[in-house]
Tab-separated table of C-alpha atoms in Angstrom:
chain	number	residue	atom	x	y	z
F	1	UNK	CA	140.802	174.078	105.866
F	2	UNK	CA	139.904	177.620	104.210
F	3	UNK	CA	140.164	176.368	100.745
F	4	UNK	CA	137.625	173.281	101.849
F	5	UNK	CA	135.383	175.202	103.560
F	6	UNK	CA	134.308	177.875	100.841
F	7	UNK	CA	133.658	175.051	98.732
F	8	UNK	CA	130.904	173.789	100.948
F	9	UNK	CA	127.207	175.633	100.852
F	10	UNK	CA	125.597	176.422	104.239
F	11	UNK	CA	123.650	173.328	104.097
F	12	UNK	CA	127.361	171.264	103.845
F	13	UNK	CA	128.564	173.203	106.740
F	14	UNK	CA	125.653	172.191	109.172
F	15	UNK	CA	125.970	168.680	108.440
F	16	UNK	CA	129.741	169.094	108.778
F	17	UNK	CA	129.244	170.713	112.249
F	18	UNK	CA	126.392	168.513	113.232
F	19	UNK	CA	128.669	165.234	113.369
F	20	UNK	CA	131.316	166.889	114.497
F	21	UNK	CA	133.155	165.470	117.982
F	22	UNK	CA	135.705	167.952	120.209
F	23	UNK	CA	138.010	166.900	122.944
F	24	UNK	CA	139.336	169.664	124.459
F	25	UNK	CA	142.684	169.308	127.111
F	26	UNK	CA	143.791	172.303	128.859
F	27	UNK	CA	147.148	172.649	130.146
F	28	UNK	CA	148.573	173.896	133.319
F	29	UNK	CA	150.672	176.656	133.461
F	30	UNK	CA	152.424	175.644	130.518
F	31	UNK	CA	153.447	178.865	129.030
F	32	UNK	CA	155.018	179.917	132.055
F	33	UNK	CA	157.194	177.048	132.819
F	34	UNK	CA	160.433	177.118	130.084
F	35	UNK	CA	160.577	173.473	129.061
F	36	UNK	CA	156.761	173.738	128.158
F	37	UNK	CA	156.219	176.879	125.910
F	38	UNK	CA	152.533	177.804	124.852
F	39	UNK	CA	151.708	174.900	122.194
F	40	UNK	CA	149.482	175.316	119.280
F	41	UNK	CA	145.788	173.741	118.812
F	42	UNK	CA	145.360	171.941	115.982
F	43	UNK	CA	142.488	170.313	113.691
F	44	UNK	CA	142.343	167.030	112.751
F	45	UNK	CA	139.765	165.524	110.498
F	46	UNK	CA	138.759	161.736	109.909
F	47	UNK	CA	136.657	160.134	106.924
F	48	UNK	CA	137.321	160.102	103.338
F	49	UNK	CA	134.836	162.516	102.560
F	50	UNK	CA	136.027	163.055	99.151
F	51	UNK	CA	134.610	160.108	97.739
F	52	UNK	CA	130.802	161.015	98.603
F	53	UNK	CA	128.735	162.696	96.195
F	54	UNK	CA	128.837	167.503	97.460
F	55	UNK	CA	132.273	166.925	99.037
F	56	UNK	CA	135.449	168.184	97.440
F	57	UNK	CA	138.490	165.934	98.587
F	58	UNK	CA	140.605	167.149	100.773
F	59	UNK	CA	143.730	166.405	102.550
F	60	UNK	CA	144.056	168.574	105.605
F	61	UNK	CA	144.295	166.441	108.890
F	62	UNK	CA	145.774	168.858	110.765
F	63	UNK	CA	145.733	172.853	110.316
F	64	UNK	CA	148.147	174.551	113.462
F	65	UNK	CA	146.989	177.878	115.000
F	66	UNK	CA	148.966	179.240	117.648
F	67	UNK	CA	146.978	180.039	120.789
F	68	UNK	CA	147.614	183.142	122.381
F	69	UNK	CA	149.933	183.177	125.551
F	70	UNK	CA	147.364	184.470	127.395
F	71	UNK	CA	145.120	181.690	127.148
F	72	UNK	CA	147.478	178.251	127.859
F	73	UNK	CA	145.192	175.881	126.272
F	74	UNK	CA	145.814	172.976	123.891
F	75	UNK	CA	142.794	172.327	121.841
F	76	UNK	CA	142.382	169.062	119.643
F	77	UNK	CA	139.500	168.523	117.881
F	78	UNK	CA	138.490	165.802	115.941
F	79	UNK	CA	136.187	166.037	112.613
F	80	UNK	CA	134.226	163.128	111.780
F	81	UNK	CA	132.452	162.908	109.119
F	82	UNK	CA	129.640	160.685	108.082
F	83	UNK	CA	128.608	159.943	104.622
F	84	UNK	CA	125.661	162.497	103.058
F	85	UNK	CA	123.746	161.980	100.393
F	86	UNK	CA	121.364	164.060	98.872
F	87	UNK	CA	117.549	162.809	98.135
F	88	UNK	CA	117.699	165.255	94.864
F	89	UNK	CA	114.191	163.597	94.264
F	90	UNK	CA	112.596	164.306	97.580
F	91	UNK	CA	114.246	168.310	97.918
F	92	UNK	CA	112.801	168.817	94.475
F	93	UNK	CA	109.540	167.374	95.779
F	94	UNK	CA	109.525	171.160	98.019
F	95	UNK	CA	109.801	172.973	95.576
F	96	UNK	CA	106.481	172.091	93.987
F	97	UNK	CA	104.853	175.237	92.303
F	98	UNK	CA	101.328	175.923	93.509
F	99	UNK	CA	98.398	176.934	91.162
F	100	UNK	CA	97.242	180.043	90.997
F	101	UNK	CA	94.248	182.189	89.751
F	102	UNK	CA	93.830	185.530	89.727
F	103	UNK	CA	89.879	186.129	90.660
F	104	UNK	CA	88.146	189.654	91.752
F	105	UNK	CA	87.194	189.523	95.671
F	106	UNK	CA	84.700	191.678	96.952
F	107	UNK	CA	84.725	192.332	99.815
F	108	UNK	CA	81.575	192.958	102.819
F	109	UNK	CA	81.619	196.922	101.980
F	110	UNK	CA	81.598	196.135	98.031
F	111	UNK	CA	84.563	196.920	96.917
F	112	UNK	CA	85.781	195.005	94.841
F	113	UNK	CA	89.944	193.997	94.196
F	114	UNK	CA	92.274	191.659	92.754
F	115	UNK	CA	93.753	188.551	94.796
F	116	UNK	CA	95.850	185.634	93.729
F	117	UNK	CA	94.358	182.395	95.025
F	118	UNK	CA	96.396	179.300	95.263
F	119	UNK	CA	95.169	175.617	94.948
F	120	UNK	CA	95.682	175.193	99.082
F	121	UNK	CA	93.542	178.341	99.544
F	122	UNK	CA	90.719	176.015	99.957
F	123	UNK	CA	91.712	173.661	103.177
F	124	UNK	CA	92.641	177.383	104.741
F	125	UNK	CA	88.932	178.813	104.235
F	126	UNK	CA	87.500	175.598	106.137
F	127	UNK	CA	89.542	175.973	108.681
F	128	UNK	CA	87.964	179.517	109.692
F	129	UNK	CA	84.685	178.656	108.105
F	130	UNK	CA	84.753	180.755	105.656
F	131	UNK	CA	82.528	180.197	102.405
F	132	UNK	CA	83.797	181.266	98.809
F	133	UNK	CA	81.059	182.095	96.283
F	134	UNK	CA	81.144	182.980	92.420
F	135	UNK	CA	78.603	186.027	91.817
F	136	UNK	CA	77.938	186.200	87.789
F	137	UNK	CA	77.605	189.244	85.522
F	138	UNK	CA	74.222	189.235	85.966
F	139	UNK	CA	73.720	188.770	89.675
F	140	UNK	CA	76.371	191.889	90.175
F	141	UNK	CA	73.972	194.126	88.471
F	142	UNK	CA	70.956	192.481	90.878
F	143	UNK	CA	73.589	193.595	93.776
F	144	UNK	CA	73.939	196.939	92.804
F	145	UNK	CA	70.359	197.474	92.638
F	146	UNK	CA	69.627	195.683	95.875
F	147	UNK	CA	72.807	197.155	98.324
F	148	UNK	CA	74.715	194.146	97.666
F	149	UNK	CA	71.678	191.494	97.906
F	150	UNK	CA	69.849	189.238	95.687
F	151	UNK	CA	66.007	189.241	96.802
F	152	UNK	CA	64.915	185.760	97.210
F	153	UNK	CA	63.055	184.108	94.182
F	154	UNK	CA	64.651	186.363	91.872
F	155	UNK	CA	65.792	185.130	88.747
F	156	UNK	CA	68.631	185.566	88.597
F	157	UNK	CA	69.363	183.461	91.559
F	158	UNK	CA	71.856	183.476	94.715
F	159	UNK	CA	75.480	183.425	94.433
F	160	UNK	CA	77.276	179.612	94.036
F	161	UNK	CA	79.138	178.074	96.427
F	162	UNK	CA	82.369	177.278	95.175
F	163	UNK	CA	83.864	174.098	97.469
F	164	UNK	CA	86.875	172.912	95.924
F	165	UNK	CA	90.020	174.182	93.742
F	166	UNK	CA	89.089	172.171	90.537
F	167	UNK	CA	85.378	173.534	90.746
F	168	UNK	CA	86.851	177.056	90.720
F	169	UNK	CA	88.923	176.210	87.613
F	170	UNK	CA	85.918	174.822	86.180
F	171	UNK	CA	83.903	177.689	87.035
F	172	UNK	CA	85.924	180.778	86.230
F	173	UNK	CA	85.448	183.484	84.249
F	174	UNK	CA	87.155	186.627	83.907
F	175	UNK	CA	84.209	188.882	84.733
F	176	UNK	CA	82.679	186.882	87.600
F	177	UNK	CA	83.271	188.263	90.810
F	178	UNK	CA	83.952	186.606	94.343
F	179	UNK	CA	82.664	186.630	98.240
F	180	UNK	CA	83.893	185.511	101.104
F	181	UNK	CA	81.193	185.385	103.948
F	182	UNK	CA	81.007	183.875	107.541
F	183	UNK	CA	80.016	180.665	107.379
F	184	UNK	CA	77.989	180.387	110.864
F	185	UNK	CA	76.925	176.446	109.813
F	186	UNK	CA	78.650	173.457	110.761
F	187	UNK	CA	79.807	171.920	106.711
F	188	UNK	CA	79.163	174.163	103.531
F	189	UNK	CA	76.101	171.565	102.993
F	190	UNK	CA	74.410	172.737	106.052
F	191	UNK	CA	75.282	176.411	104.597
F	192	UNK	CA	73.602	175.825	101.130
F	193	UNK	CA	70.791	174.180	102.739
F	194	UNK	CA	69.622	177.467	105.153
F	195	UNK	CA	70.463	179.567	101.813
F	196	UNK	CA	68.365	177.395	99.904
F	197	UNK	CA	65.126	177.913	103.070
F	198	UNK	CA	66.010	181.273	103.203
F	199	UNK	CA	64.954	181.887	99.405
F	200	UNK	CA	61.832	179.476	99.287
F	201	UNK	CA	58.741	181.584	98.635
F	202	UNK	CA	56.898	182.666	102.022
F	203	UNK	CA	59.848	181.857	104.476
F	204	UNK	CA	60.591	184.174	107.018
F	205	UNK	CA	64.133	183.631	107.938
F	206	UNK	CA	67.262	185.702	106.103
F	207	UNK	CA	70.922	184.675	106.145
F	208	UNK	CA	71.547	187.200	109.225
F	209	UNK	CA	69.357	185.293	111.013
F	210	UNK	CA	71.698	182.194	111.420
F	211	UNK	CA	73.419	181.429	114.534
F	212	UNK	CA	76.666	179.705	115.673
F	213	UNK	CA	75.973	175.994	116.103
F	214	UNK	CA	79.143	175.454	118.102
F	215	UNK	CA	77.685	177.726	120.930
F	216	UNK	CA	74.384	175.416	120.659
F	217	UNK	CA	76.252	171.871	121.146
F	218	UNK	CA	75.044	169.596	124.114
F	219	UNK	CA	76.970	166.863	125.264
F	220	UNK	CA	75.416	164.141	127.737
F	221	UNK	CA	78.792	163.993	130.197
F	222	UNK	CA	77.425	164.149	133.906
F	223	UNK	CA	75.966	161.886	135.160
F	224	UNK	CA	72.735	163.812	135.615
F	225	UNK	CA	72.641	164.453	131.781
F	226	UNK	CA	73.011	160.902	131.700
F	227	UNK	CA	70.289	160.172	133.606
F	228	UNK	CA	68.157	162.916	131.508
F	229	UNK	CA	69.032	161.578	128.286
F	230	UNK	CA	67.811	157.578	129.102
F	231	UNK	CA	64.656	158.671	130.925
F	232	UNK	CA	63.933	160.405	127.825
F	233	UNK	CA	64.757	157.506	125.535
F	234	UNK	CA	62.765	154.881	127.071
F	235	UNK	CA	59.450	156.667	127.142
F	236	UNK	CA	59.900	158.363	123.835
F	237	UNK	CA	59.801	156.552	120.144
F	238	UNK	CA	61.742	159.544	118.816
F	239	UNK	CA	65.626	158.881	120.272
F	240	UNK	CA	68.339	161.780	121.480
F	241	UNK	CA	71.959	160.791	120.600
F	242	UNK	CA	74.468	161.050	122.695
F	243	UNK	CA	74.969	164.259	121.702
F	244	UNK	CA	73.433	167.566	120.249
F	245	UNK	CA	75.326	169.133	118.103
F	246	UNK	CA	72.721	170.992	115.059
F	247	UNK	CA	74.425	171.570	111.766
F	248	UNK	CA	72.369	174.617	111.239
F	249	UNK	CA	70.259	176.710	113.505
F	250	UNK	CA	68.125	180.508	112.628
F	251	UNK	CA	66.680	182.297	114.569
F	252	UNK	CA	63.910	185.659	113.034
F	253	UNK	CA	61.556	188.011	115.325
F	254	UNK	CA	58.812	185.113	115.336
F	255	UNK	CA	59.892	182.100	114.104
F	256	UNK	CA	63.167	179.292	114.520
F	257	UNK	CA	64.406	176.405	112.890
F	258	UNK	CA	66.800	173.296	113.598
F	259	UNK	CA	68.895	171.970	110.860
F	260	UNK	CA	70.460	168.216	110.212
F	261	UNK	CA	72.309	167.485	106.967
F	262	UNK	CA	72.930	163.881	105.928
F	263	UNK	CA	74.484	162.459	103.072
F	264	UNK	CA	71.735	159.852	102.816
F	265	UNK	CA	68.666	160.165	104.489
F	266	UNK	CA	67.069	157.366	106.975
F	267	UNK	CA	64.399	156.871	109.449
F	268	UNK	CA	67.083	156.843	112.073
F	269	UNK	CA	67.783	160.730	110.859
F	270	UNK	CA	64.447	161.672	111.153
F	271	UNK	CA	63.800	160.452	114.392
F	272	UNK	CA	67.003	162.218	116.391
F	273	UNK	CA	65.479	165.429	115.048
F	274	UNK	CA	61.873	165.197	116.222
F	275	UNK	CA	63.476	163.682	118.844
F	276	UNK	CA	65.788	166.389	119.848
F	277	UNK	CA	63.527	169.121	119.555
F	278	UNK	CA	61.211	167.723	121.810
F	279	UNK	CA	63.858	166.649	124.296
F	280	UNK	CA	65.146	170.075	124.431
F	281	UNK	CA	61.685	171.700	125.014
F	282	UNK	CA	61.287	169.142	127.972
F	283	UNK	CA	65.089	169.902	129.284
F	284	UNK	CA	64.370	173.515	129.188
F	285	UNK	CA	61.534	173.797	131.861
F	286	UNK	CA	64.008	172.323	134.442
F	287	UNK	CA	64.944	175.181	136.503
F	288	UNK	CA	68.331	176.580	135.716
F	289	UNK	CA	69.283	177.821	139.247
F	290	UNK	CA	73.156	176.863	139.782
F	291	UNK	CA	72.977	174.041	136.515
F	292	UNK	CA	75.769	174.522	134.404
F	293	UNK	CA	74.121	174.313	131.569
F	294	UNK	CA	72.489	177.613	132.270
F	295	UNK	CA	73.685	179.458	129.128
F	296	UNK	CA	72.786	176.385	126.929
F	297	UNK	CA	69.103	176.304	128.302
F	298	UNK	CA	68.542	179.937	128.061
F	299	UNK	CA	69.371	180.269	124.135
F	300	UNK	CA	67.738	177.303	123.476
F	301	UNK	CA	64.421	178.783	125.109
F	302	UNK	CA	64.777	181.304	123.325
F	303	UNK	CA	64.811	179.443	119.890
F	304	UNK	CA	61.640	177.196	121.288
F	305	UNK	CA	59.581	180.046	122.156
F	306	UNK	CA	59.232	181.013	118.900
F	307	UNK	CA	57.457	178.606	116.175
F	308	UNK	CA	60.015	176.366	115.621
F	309	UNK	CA	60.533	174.843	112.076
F	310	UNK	CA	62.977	171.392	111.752
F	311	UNK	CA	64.845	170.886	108.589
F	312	UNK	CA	66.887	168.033	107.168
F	313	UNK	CA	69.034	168.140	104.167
F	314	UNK	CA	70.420	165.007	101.922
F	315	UNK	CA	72.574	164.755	98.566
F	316	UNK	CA	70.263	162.338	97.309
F	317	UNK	CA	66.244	162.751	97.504
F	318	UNK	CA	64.621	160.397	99.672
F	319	UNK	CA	61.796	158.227	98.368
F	320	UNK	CA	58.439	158.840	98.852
F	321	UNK	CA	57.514	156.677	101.882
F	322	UNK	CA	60.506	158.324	104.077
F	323	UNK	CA	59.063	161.760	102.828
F	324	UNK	CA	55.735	160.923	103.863
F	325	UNK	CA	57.124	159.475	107.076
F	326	UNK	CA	59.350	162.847	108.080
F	327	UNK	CA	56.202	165.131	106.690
F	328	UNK	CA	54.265	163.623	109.299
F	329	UNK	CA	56.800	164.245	112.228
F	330	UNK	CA	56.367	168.020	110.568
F	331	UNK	CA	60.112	167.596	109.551
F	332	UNK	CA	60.516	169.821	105.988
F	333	UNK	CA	63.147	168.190	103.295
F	334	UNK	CA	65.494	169.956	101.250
F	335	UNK	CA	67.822	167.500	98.391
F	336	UNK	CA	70.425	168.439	96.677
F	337	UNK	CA	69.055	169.343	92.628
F	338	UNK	CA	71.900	170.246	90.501
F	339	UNK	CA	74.300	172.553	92.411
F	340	UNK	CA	71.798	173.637	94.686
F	341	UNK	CA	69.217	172.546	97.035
F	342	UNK	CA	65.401	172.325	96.551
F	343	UNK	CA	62.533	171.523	99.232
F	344	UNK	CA	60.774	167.936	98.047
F	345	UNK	CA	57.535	168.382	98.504
């Protein structure tokens, strides 16, 4: 069995063991009585194994080992073995080679170093919410000048947001550098969108002024928020959803804003967000004593106590009746220009 077994990888051997099938018989006292001296275990293997395709043929049924006398056991063990064959196509399908690009990352102190990015690198950085932006040449030098920022309006303009492999590939250069910053928005839309109202002239909010929307998300469960929710609904024009979940939110010293992002924009869209900010101011006079929603309430009283701005953001600009229709809820659209976003006036 030696001989047969050498010739057989690890993978081989696994299967081998995996079907295998032992019967084991012990004896009594058989090496003490005369007429019964201690008898050998053997091997025996069934299947012709030799005709499948990473077997050698072999003809080895049974291989004797003497047991020792101090263990009066006779051992048979049966090999079966069922026919294996090998998906060559599908193994080599794991050993696909991943793309790779070698980019310079800088980091949130400023230095700068050299990582190898794969093509997968991308599902990994939405799954911590993480966004990846090219910085150019140009905007470096604005960095340097500014500890690390680019001033809003300047024209050089704010770093890209990169969202895919193939627009990295597309976008590369040798000299650009990279980022990696917290995300703190619900989709990279969202993201681009608060950059976008962060650099429009005479706005008062900064990046570091956005917060977490998970810790802001309200769902109507109870019974009571039930209750809250349709009271609302059929006295107001201006509808809550069943649930509030922002995909942006800011809050600076004296001023807040609520952000929506929408593919496509409709009346519908415009509606939950006048809708939900004036909910939420109504929700968050209730008293808070023993409500479990007491966390909730307090940030978001915090945020309304300010001047409060609402945003929504689209891929495609909206006409100009829709426009007129969310200017007059005092609802502020940004659409998506190129690769960034602009406010439509």
């Amino acid at each position: 069995m030696r001989p047969f077994l050498s010739s057989l990888s690890s993978f081989h051997l696994r299967r081998l063991v995996s079907h295998t099938r032992c019967t084991a018989y012990r004896s009594r006292s058989r090496s003490s009585s005369p007429t019964h001296p201690a008898q050998p275990f053997s091997l025996s293997f069934a299947g012709d194994i030799g005709k499948h395709e990473g077997f050698r043929s072999f003809e080895k049924p049974r291989v004797p080992v003497v047991a020792p006398s101090s263990l009066p056991v006779f051992l048979h063990c049966t090999l079966r073995v069922k026919p294996v064959r090998f998906l060559l196509q599908k193994m080599s399908l794991l050993n696909t080679t991943l793309q790779t690009l070698v980019v310079r990352l800088r980091d949130m102190s400023g230095n700068v170093t050299q990582q190898k990015l794969h093509n997968r690198v991308f599902d990994a950085y939405e799954a911590k919410s993480l966004v990846f932006q090219v910085i150019s040449p140009a905007q470096q030098l604005v960095m340097r000048q500014y500890n690390g920022r680019i001033p809003p309006m300047h024209p050089a303009g704010q770093p890209l947001m990169v969202d895919s492999w193939s627009e990295l590939v597309e976008l590369h250069k040798p000299d650009n550098e990279y980022q990696l910053l917290p995300r703190r928005a619900r989709n990279n839309s969202a993201y681009a969108v608060m950059s976008a109202i962060c650099c429009s002239a005479g706005s008062p909010f900064e990046m570091d002024h956005r917060l977490e929307p998970v810790d802001f998300k309200l769902v109507f469960k109870s019974q009571a928020d039930q209750d809250a929710r349709t009271a609302f609904n059929l006295k107001q024009t201006d509808k809550v959803p069943q649930t509030i979940f922002l995909d942006g939110l800011m809050e600076a010293p004296k001023a807040s804003a609520l952000v929506s992002f929408y593919n496509i924009l409709t009346p519908a869209h415009v509606n939950n967000l006048a809708g939900t900010e004036q909910f939420l101011r109504e929700w968050c006079r209730e008293p808070t004593d023993g409500d479990r929603h007491r966390q909730l309430k307090l940030g978001f009283s915090s945020l309304l106590s300010k001047q409060t701005h609402l945003f929504l953001g689209t891929n495609a600009a909206p006409g100009r009746e829709l426009l007129n229709y969310a200017k007059a809820k005092n609802i502020f659209v940004y659409a998506k220009k190129g690769s960034t976003y602009q406010y439509v006036p």
